[in-house]
Coordinates of C-alpha atoms and ligand atoms in Angstrom, one line a residue:
M1 CA 49.5 42.6 -52.4
I2 CA 50.1 40.4 -49.4
E3 CA 49.4 36.7 -49.4
I4 CA 49.5 34.5 -46.3
R5 CA 49.7 30.8 -47.0
D6 CA 49.0 28.0 -44.6
L7 CA 50.6 29.9 -41.7
H8 CA 51.1 27.9 -38.5
K9 CA 52.5 29.1 -35.2
H10 CA 53.0 27.2 -32.0
Y11 CA 54.8 27.9 -28.8
D12 CA 56.6 25.3 -26.7
T13 CA 55.9 26.2 -23.1
A14 CA 56.6 24.5 -19.7
A15 CA 53.0 23.3 -19.8
G16 CA 53.5 21.8 -23.3
R17 CA 52.9 22.8 -26.8
V18 CA 50.4 25.6 -27.6
D19 CA 49.1 25.8 -31.1
V20 CA 48.1 29.4 -31.6
L21 CA 47.7 29.7 -35.4
K22 CA 46.4 26.6 -37.2
G23 CA 46.7 27.2 -41.0
I24 CA 45.9 30.8 -41.8
N25 CA 45.3 31.7 -45.5
L26 CA 44.6 35.3 -46.4
V27 CA 45.1 37.5 -49.4
V28 CA 44.9 41.3 -49.2
P29 CA 45.1 43.1 -52.6
A30 CA 46.8 46.5 -53.0
G31 CA 44.3 49.3 -52.2
E32 CA 42.2 47.2 -49.9
I33 CA 41.5 47.1 -46.2
T34 CA 40.9 43.7 -44.7
A35 CA 39.8 43.7 -41.1
V36 CA 40.8 40.7 -38.9
V37 CA 38.3 40.4 -36.0
G38 CA 38.0 38.0 -33.2
P39 CA 37.7 37.6 -29.5
S40 CA 40.6 38.1 -27.1
G41 CA 43.1 35.2 -27.3
A42 CA 42.0 34.2 -30.8
G43 CA 45.6 34.8 -32.1
K44 CA 45.3 38.2 -33.7
S45 CA 48.5 39.7 -32.3
T46 CA 50.4 36.5 -32.9
L47 CA 49.2 36.7 -36.6
S48 CA 50.3 40.3 -36.7
H49 CA 53.8 39.4 -35.3
C50 CA 54.2 36.6 -37.8
I51 CA 53.2 38.8 -40.7
S52 CA 55.7 41.5 -39.7
L53 CA 58.2 38.8 -39.0
L54 CA 58.8 40.0 -35.5
E55 CA 58.1 36.4 -34.8
K56 CA 59.1 33.5 -37.0
P57 CA 56.1 31.4 -38.2
S58 CA 56.4 27.7 -37.3
S59 CA 55.5 27.0 -41.0
G60 CA 53.8 28.6 -43.9
Q61 CA 54.6 31.6 -46.0
V62 CA 54.1 35.4 -46.0
L63 CA 54.5 36.9 -49.5
V64 CA 54.5 40.6 -50.2
D65 CA 54.2 41.4 -53.9
G66 CA 55.3 37.9 -54.6
V67 CA 58.4 37.8 -52.4
D68 CA 58.3 35.1 -49.7
L69 CA 59.6 37.0 -46.7
S70 CA 59.5 34.0 -44.4
S71 CA 62.2 32.3 -46.5
L72 CA 64.6 35.3 -46.2
R73 CA 67.4 35.7 -43.7
G74 CA 69.8 38.5 -42.6
K75 CA 70.3 41.3 -45.1
G76 CA 67.6 40.2 -47.5
L77 CA 65.1 39.9 -44.7
R78 CA 65.9 43.4 -43.4
A79 CA 65.6 44.9 -46.9
H80 CA 62.2 43.2 -47.6
R81 CA 60.8 43.8 -44.1
R82 CA 60.6 47.5 -45.1
S83 CA 57.7 46.6 -47.4
I84 CA 55.6 46.1 -44.2
G85 CA 54.8 49.1 -42.0
T86 CA 53.4 48.4 -38.5
I87 CA 51.2 50.6 -36.3
F88 CA 51.2 49.5 -32.7
Q89 CA 48.4 49.9 -30.2
N90 CA 50.3 52.3 -27.9
S91 CA 52.1 54.0 -30.9
A92 CA 55.5 53.0 -29.3
L93 CA 57.1 56.4 -29.7
L94 CA 60.4 57.3 -28.0
R95 CA 59.6 59.8 -25.3
R96 CA 62.9 61.8 -25.4
M97 CA 62.7 62.3 -29.1
T98 CA 60.6 64.9 -30.9
V99 CA 57.8 64.0 -33.3
A100 CA 60.1 64.7 -36.3
E101 CA 63.0 62.7 -34.7
N102 CA 60.6 59.7 -34.1
I103 CA 59.5 59.8 -37.7
A104 CA 63.1 60.1 -38.9
L105 CA 64.2 57.0 -37.0
P106 CA 63.7 54.4 -39.6
L107 CA 65.3 56.7 -42.2
R108 CA 68.3 57.3 -40.0
N109 CA 68.7 53.6 -39.3
L110 CA 68.8 53.1 -43.1
G111 CA 71.5 55.8 -43.5
V112 CA 69.4 58.2 -45.6
V113 CA 71.3 61.5 -46.1
H114 CA 70.2 64.4 -43.9
S115 CA 68.7 66.7 -46.5
Q116 CA 66.6 63.9 -47.9
M117 CA 65.5 62.8 -44.5
V118 CA 64.3 66.4 -43.6
D119 CA 62.3 66.5 -46.8
R120 CA 60.7 63.1 -46.2
V121 CA 59.8 63.8 -42.6
A122 CA 58.1 67.1 -43.6
E123 CA 56.2 65.3 -46.3
L124 CA 55.1 62.6 -43.8
L125 CA 54.1 65.1 -41.2
E126 CA 51.9 66.9 -43.7
R127 CA 50.3 63.6 -44.8
V128 CA 49.2 62.9 -41.2
G129 CA 48.2 66.5 -40.6
L130 CA 50.8 67.3 -37.9
S131 CA 53.2 69.7 -39.5
E132 CA 52.9 72.2 -36.7
K133 CA 53.8 69.5 -34.1
A134 CA 57.2 68.6 -35.6
N135 CA 59.2 69.8 -32.6
H136 CA 56.8 68.6 -29.9
Y137 CA 57.5 65.6 -27.7
P138 CA 55.1 62.6 -27.6
G139 CA 54.1 63.6 -24.0
Q140 CA 52.7 66.9 -25.4
L141 CA 50.3 65.2 -27.8
S142 CA 46.9 63.5 -27.5
G143 CA 46.6 59.8 -27.9
G144 CA 45.2 60.2 -31.4
Q145 CA 48.0 62.5 -32.4
R146 CA 50.6 60.1 -31.1
Q147 CA 48.9 57.4 -33.1
R148 CA 49.2 59.6 -36.3
V149 CA 52.9 60.0 -35.6
G150 CA 53.1 56.3 -35.4
I151 CA 51.5 56.0 -38.8
A152 CA 53.9 58.6 -40.3
R153 CA 56.8 56.5 -38.9
A154 CA 55.3 53.3 -40.3
L155 CA 55.1 55.0 -43.7
A156 CA 58.7 56.4 -43.7
L157 CA 60.2 53.5 -45.7
R158 CA 57.3 53.4 -48.3
P159 CA 55.8 50.1 -47.3
R160 CA 53.3 48.2 -49.5
L161 CA 51.4 46.8 -46.5
L162 CA 50.3 48.6 -43.4
L163 CA 49.6 46.4 -40.5
S164 CA 47.6 47.9 -37.6
D165 CA 47.1 45.9 -34.4
E166 CA 44.3 47.6 -32.3
S167 CA 45.6 51.1 -33.3
T168 CA 42.3 52.7 -32.4
S169 CA 41.6 50.8 -29.2
G170 CA 41.2 53.2 -26.3
L171 CA 40.9 56.3 -28.5
D172 CA 38.0 58.7 -28.2
P173 CA 35.5 58.6 -31.2
E174 CA 36.8 61.7 -32.8
S175 CA 40.5 60.5 -32.8
T176 CA 39.3 57.1 -34.0
A177 CA 37.5 58.8 -36.9
Q178 CA 40.6 60.7 -37.8
I179 CA 42.8 57.6 -37.8
L180 CA 40.3 55.7 -39.9
G181 CA 40.0 58.7 -42.3
L182 CA 43.8 58.6 -42.7
L183 CA 43.9 54.9 -43.3
D184 CA 41.1 55.2 -45.9
A185 CA 43.1 57.9 -47.7
L186 CA 46.3 55.9 -47.6
R187 CA 44.5 53.0 -49.1
S188 CA 43.2 55.1 -52.0
D189 CA 46.1 57.5 -52.5
L190 CA 49.1 55.1 -52.1
G191 CA 47.3 51.9 -53.0
L192 CA 48.5 50.3 -49.8
A193 CA 47.2 46.9 -48.7
I194 CA 46.0 47.4 -45.1
I195 CA 45.4 44.7 -42.4
L196 CA 43.4 46.2 -39.6
I197 CA 43.3 44.0 -36.6
T198 CA 40.6 45.1 -34.1
H199 CA 37.9 43.9 -31.8
E200 CA 35.8 47.1 -32.5
M201 CA 33.0 46.3 -35.0
D202 CA 32.2 50.0 -35.7
V203 CA 35.8 50.5 -36.9
V204 CA 35.4 47.5 -39.3
R205 CA 32.0 48.7 -40.6
D206 CA 33.4 52.2 -41.3
V207 CA 36.5 51.3 -43.4
A208 CA 36.9 47.6 -44.2
D209 CA 36.5 46.2 -47.7
S210 CA 36.7 42.6 -46.4
V211 CA 36.5 40.9 -43.0
A212 CA 38.2 37.8 -41.7
Q213 CA 37.0 36.4 -38.5
L214 CA 39.7 34.6 -36.5
D215 CA 38.6 32.1 -33.8
R216 CA 41.0 29.9 -31.9
G217 CA 43.7 30.1 -34.5
R218 CA 41.5 29.6 -37.5
I219 CA 39.8 31.9 -40.0
T220 CA 36.1 30.8 -39.6
E221 CA 34.6 33.4 -41.9
H222 CA 36.1 35.6 -44.7
G223 CA 34.4 37.7 -47.3
A224 CA 33.5 41.2 -48.5
L225 CA 31.9 43.3 -45.8
R226 CA 28.7 43.7 -47.9
E227 CA 28.5 40.0 -48.5
L228 CA 28.8 39.1 -44.8
V229 CA 26.3 41.7 -43.8
S230 CA 23.7 40.4 -46.3
D231 CA 24.3 36.7 -45.4
R232 CA 21.9 35.8 -42.7
H233 CA 24.0 32.8 -41.7
S234 CA 27.1 35.0 -41.1
Q235 CA 28.1 35.4 -37.5
A236 CA 30.4 38.3 -38.3
G237 CA 27.7 39.9 -40.4
G238 CA 25.3 39.8 -37.5
K239 CA 27.9 41.5 -35.3
L240 CA 28.7 44.1 -37.9
L241 CA 25.1 45.3 -38.2
P242 CA 23.2 43.8 -35.3
L243 CA 19.4 43.5 -35.7
K244 CA 17.1 43.5 -32.7
P245 CA 13.6 43.7 -34.2
S246 CA 10.5 44.2 -32.1
G247 CA 7.7 41.6 -32.3
L248 CA 5.3 41.4 -35.3
P249 CA 2.2 43.5 -34.7
A250 CA -1.0 41.3 -34.6
N251 CA -2.5 42.6 -37.9
F252 CA 0.6 41.8 -40.0
D253 CA 1.3 38.4 -41.7
Y254 CA 5.0 37.8 -41.7
V255 CA 8.5 39.2 -41.1
L256 CA 11.2 39.8 -43.7
T257 CA 14.8 40.4 -42.9
V258 CA 16.2 42.6 -45.7
A259 CA 19.9 43.4 -46.4
Y260 CA 21.4 45.9 -48.8
R261 CA 23.2 43.6 -51.3
N262 CA 24.5 46.4 -53.5
S263 CA 25.2 50.1 -53.3
T264 CA 22.5 51.4 -55.7
V265 CA 19.4 50.6 -53.7
D266 CA 16.5 53.1 -54.3
P267 CA 16.2 55.0 -51.0
E268 CA 12.4 54.9 -51.5
W269 CA 12.1 51.1 -51.7
I270 CA 9.9 50.9 -48.7
S271 CA 7.4 53.4 -50.2
R272 CA 7.5 51.4 -53.4
L273 CA 6.5 48.2 -51.7
S274 CA 3.5 50.1 -50.2
V275 CA 2.4 52.6 -52.8
D276 CA 3.2 50.6 -56.0
H277 CA 2.5 47.1 -54.7
G278 CA -0.2 47.6 -52.1
A279 CA 1.7 46.1 -49.2
R280 CA 1.3 47.3 -45.6
V281 CA 4.7 47.7 -44.1
A282 CA 5.8 48.0 -40.4
L283 CA 9.5 48.8 -39.6
L284 CA 10.5 46.5 -36.7
G285 CA 14.2 47.3 -36.4
G286 CA 17.5 47.7 -38.2
S287 CA 20.0 50.2 -39.4
V288 CA 21.1 51.8 -42.6
E289 CA 24.5 53.5 -42.6
A290 CA 26.7 55.3 -45.0
H291 CA 29.6 53.2 -46.3
R292 CA 32.2 54.3 -48.8
D293 CA 30.5 52.5 -51.7
G294 CA 26.9 53.4 -50.7
P295 CA 24.5 52.5 -48.0
L296 CA 24.9 49.4 -46.0
G297 CA 21.9 48.1 -44.1
R298 CA 19.9 45.4 -42.5
V299 CA 16.3 45.9 -41.6
S300 CA 13.4 43.9 -40.3
L301 CA 9.9 44.5 -41.7
G302 CA 6.5 43.3 -40.9
L303 CA 4.4 42.8 -44.0
S304 CA 0.9 42.0 -45.2
G305 CA -1.1 42.3 -48.4
L306 CA 1.7 40.9 -50.6
E307 CA 2.7 37.2 -51.0
P308 CA 6.1 36.6 -49.3
S309 CA 7.6 35.0 -52.5
H310 CA 6.4 38.0 -54.6
A311 CA 7.8 40.5 -52.0
I312 CA 11.2 38.6 -51.9
A313 CA 11.4 38.6 -55.8
L314 CA 10.6 42.3 -56.0
L315 CA 13.2 43.2 -53.4
D316 CA 15.8 41.0 -55.1
G317 CA 15.3 43.0 -58.3
W318 CA 16.0 46.2 -56.3
G319 CA 19.3 44.9 -54.9
L320 CA 17.9 43.8 -51.6
A321 CA 18.4 40.3 -50.2
A322 CA 15.3 39.3 -48.3
T323 CA 14.6 36.2 -46.3
L324 CA 11.5 35.2 -44.4
A325 CA 12.3 35.4 -40.7
V326 CA 11.3 32.2 -39.0
D327 CA 8.9 32.7 -36.2
P328 CA 10.6 31.3 -33.0
V329 CA 7.4 29.7 -31.9
I330 CA 6.9 27.9 -35.2
E331 CA 10.5 26.9 -35.3
A332 CA 10.3 25.4 -31.8
V333 CA 7.2 23.4 -32.8
E334 CA 8.9 22.1 -36.0
R335 CA 11.9 21.0 -33.9
I336 CA 9.6 19.0 -31.6
E337 CA 7.8 17.4 -34.6
V338 CA 11.1 16.4 -36.2
S339 CA 12.5 14.9 -33.1
A340 CA 9.2 13.1 -32.3
Ligands
ADP401 N1 55.0 33.6 -26.4 C1 53.9 32.9 -26.1 N2 54.0 31.7 -25.5 C2 52.9 31.0 -25.3 N3 51.7 31.3 -25.6 C3 51.5 32.4 -26.2 C4 52.6 33.3 -26.6 N4 52.1 34.4 -27.2 C5 50.7 34.2 -27.3 N5 50.4 33.0 -26.7 C6 49.0 32.5 -26.6 O1 48.4 32.6 -27.9 C7 47.0 32.9 -27.8 C8 46.7 34.1 -28.7 O2 47.3 35.3 -28.2 P1 47.2 36.6 -29.0 O3 47.8 36.4 -30.3 O4 47.8 37.7 -28.2 O5 45.6 36.8 -29.1 P2 44.7 38.1 -29.4 O6 45.7 39.2 -29.9 O7 43.7 37.7 -30.4 O8 44.1 38.5 -28.1 C9 46.7 33.2 -26.3 O9 46.1 32.0 -25.7 C10 48.1 33.4 -25.7 O10 48.2 33.0 -24.4
MG402 MG1 46.1 41.2 -29.4

């Protein structure tokens, strides 16, 4: 488990003091992937550097399995830093070394004996599916393969936390899917805590358990992926599963926005509304996608023939969070009335 407590980071520049991180609190349990999302300049890379202690936080703590890394110096720090493995955006491999030599580097630096090193490298190559590339050079690999070598190297010293800063940015969809599949397996097989820093919402939706939104140095939203997606006030949720419904057809009464709150929703729920409860239903927009713990979705429905409150209660009982979508015209009129 990793715990970040009240982390601050500022830089003193010629132009004055720049506060980049303003009190970050974040807990990532073992076996969980937390995505950190946010616009460019939000402080994501700075956070990544402070967690891996490439940079010293101005204040606050970084605890891995209860050990406060930010309080350590010298040998103690070097020893404990091993509990954090980092994957970089450009994989940062040494060009003149083979794949196997790149992966062996952290073990060599630690003085691991040769025979053990050879075994460990073979095991890591197998884990990332690149055994047959052991003697290739980075220049002979695709971007996705280089990234997998980077993951193998990050795993060499058996970290408890894997930190990935934009590791899938710039990769083609197939390579991205491979990397995500690998991270997913590492989370389950090794029980790693994973922090996935990215600006790509598809990536987050596919593998994250939780999402933290970073904005101008602060975490503005944080929660389980499913919670954010089913919370209509959540900005991050809206970006994760965007909803662009078409307008309500004239012969329907009202619009419901419906989110999958749990993973056991009956796939026939729309038919049930109609066949069992006499509603007329128009699908106006939305998406339902496979997620590792069941379908994740947000849809917009036009309804008539069923009282809104009754429909909402029914859906609630089926694991669906429904809210009455406010008609923009009515909302505008209400605003005018309130201000008048
Ligand atoms: N060494 C530094 N000195 C001064 N400002 C910095 C330094 N590193 C980053 N910053 C500033 O911190 C902010 C966040 O940068 P960064 O962490 O790279 O954001 P992100 O990764 O979310 O795009 C930016 O405004 C950037 O200019
Ligand atoms: Mg960055």
